PDB file of C-alpha atoms in Angstrom:
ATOM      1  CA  UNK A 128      73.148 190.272 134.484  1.00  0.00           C
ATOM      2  CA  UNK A 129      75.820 192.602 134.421  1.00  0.00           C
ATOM      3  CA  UNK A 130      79.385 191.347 136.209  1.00  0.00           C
ATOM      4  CA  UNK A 131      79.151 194.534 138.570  1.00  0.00           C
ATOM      5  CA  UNK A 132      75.699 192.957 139.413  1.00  0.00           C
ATOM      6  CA  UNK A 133      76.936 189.401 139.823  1.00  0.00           C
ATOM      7  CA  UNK A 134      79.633 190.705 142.193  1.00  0.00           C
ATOM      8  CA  UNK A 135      77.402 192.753 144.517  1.00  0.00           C
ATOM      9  CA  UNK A 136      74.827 189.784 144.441  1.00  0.00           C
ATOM     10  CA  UNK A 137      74.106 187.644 147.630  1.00  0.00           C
ATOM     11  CA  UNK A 138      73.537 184.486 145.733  1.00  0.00           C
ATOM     12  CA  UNK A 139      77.141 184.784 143.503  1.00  0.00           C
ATOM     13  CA  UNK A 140      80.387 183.305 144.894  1.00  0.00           C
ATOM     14  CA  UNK A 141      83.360 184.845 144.673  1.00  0.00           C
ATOM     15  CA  UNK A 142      86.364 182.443 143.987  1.00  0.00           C
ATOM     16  CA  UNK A 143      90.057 183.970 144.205  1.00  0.00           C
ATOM     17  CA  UNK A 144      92.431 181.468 142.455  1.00  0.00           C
ATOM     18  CA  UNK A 145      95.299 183.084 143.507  1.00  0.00           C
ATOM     19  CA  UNK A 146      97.861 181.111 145.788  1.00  0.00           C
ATOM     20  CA  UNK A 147      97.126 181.137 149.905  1.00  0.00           C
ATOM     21  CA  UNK A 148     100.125 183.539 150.125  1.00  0.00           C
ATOM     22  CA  UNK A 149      98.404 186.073 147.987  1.00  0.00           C
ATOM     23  CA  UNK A 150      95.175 185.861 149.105  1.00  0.00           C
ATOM     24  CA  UNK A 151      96.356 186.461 152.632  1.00  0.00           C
ATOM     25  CA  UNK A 152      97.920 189.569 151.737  1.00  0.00           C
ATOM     26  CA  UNK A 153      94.370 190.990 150.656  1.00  0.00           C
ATOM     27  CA  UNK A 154      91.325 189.487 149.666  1.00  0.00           C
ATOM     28  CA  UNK A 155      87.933 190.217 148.944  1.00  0.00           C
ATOM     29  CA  UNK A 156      86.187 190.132 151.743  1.00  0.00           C
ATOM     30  CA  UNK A 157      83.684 187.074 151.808  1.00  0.00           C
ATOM     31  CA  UNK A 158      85.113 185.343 149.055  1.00  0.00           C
ATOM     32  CA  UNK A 159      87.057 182.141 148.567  1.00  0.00           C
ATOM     33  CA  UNK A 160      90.342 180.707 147.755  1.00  0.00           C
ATOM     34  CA  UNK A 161      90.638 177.838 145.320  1.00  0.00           C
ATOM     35  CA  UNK A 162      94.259 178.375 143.939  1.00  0.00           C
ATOM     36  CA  UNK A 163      94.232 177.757 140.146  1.00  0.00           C
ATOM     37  CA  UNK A 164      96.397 174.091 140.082  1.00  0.00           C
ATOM     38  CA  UNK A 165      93.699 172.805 142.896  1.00  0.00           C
ATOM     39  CA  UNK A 166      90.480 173.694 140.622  1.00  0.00           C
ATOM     40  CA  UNK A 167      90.556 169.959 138.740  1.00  0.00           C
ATOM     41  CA  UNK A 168      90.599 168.028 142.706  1.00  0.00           C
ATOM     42  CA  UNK A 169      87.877 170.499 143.882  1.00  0.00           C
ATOM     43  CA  UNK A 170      85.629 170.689 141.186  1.00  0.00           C
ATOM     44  CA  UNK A 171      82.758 169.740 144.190  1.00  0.00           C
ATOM     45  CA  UNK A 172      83.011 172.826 145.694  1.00  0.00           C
ATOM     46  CA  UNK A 173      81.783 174.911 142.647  1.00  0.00           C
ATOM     47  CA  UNK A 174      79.322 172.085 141.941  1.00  0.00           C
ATOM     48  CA  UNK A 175      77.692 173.520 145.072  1.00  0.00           C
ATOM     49  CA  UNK A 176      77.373 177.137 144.158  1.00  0.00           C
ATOM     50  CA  UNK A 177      73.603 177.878 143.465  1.00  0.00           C
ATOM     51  CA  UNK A 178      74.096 181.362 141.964  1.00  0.00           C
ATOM     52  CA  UNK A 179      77.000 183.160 139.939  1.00  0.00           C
ATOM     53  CA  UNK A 180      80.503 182.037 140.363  1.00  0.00           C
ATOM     54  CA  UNK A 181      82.955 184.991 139.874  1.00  0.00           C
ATOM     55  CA  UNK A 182      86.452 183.971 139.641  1.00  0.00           C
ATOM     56  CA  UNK A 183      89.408 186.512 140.602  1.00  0.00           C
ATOM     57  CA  UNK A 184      92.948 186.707 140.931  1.00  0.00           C
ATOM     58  CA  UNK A 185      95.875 189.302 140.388  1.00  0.00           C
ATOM     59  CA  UNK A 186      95.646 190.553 136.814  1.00  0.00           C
ATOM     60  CA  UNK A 187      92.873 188.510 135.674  1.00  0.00           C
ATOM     61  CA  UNK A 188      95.057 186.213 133.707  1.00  0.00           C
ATOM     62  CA  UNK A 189      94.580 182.940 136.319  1.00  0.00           C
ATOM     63  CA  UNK A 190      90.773 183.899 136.417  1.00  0.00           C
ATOM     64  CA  UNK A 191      90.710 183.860 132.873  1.00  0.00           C
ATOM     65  CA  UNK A 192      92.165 180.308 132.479  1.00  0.00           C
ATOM     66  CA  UNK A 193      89.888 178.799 135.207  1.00  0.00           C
ATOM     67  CA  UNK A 194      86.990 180.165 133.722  1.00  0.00           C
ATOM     68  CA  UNK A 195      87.707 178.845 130.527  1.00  0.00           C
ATOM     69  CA  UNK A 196      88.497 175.172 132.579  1.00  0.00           C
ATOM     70  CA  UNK A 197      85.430 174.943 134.421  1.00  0.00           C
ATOM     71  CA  UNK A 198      83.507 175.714 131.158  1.00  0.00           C
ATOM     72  CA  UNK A 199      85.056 172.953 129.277  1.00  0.00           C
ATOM     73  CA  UNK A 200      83.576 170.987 132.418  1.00  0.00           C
ATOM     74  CA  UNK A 201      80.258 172.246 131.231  1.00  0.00           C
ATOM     75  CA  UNK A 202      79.643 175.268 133.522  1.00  0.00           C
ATOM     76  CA  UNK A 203      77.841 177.939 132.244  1.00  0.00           C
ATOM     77  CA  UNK A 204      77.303 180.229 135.301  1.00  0.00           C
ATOM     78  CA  UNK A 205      81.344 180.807 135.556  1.00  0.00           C
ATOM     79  CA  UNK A 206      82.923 184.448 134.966  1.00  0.00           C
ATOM     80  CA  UNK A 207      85.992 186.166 135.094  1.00  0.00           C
ATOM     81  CA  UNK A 208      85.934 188.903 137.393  1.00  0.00           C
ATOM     82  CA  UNK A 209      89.553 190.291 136.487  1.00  0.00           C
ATOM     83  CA  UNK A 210      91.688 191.236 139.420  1.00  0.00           C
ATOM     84  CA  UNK A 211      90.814 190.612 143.177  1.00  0.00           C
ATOM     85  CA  UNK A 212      90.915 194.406 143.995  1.00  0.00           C
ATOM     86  CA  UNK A 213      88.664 195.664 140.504  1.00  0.00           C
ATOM     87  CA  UNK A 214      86.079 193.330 142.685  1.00  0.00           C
ATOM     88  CA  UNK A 215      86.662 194.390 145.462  1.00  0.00           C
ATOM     89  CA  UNK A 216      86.474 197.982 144.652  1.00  0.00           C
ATOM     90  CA  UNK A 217      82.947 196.920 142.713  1.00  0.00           C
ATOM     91  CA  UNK A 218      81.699 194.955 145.845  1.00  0.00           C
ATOM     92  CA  UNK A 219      81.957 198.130 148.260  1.00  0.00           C
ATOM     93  CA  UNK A 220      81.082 201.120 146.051  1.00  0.00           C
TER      94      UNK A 220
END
């Protein structure tokens, strides 16, 4: 599955790790914000996600390093999006 595909699926969770401030300055609509230093002491909440996980943030340089962290904690359904607004722009066209 492609990541445009991922993005505009029901089933995939989209996961901002940008800081609160950030994300409250724009967001994706729908998605969710797990800033990249809390990913280790919330590692639960993406054991929950049944579908894709598609991580975001600013440039796609935080998404990038949590990606590679929760796949050295063995998930394999874990991609990086690039910037919140690239998937945002892909989840309403």
């Amino acid at each position: 599955m492609s990541i445009e595909n991922m993005i505009k699926d029901a089933d995939s969770a989209i996961i901002d790790v940008r800081s609160p401030g950030e994300f409250m300055g724009g967001n994706v609509s729908g998605s969710i914000n797990i800033p990249l230093q809390e990913i280790e002491r919330r590692i639960e909440e993406f054991k929950g996600v049944k579908g894709q996980i598609v991580l975001c943030c600013a440039s796609g340089n935080r998404s990038g390093m949590a990606t590679q962290m929760l796949r050295q904690k063995g998930f394999d359904n874990v991609h990086n999006g690039g910037s919140w607004f690239d998937v945002n722009h892909v989840k309403n066209n």
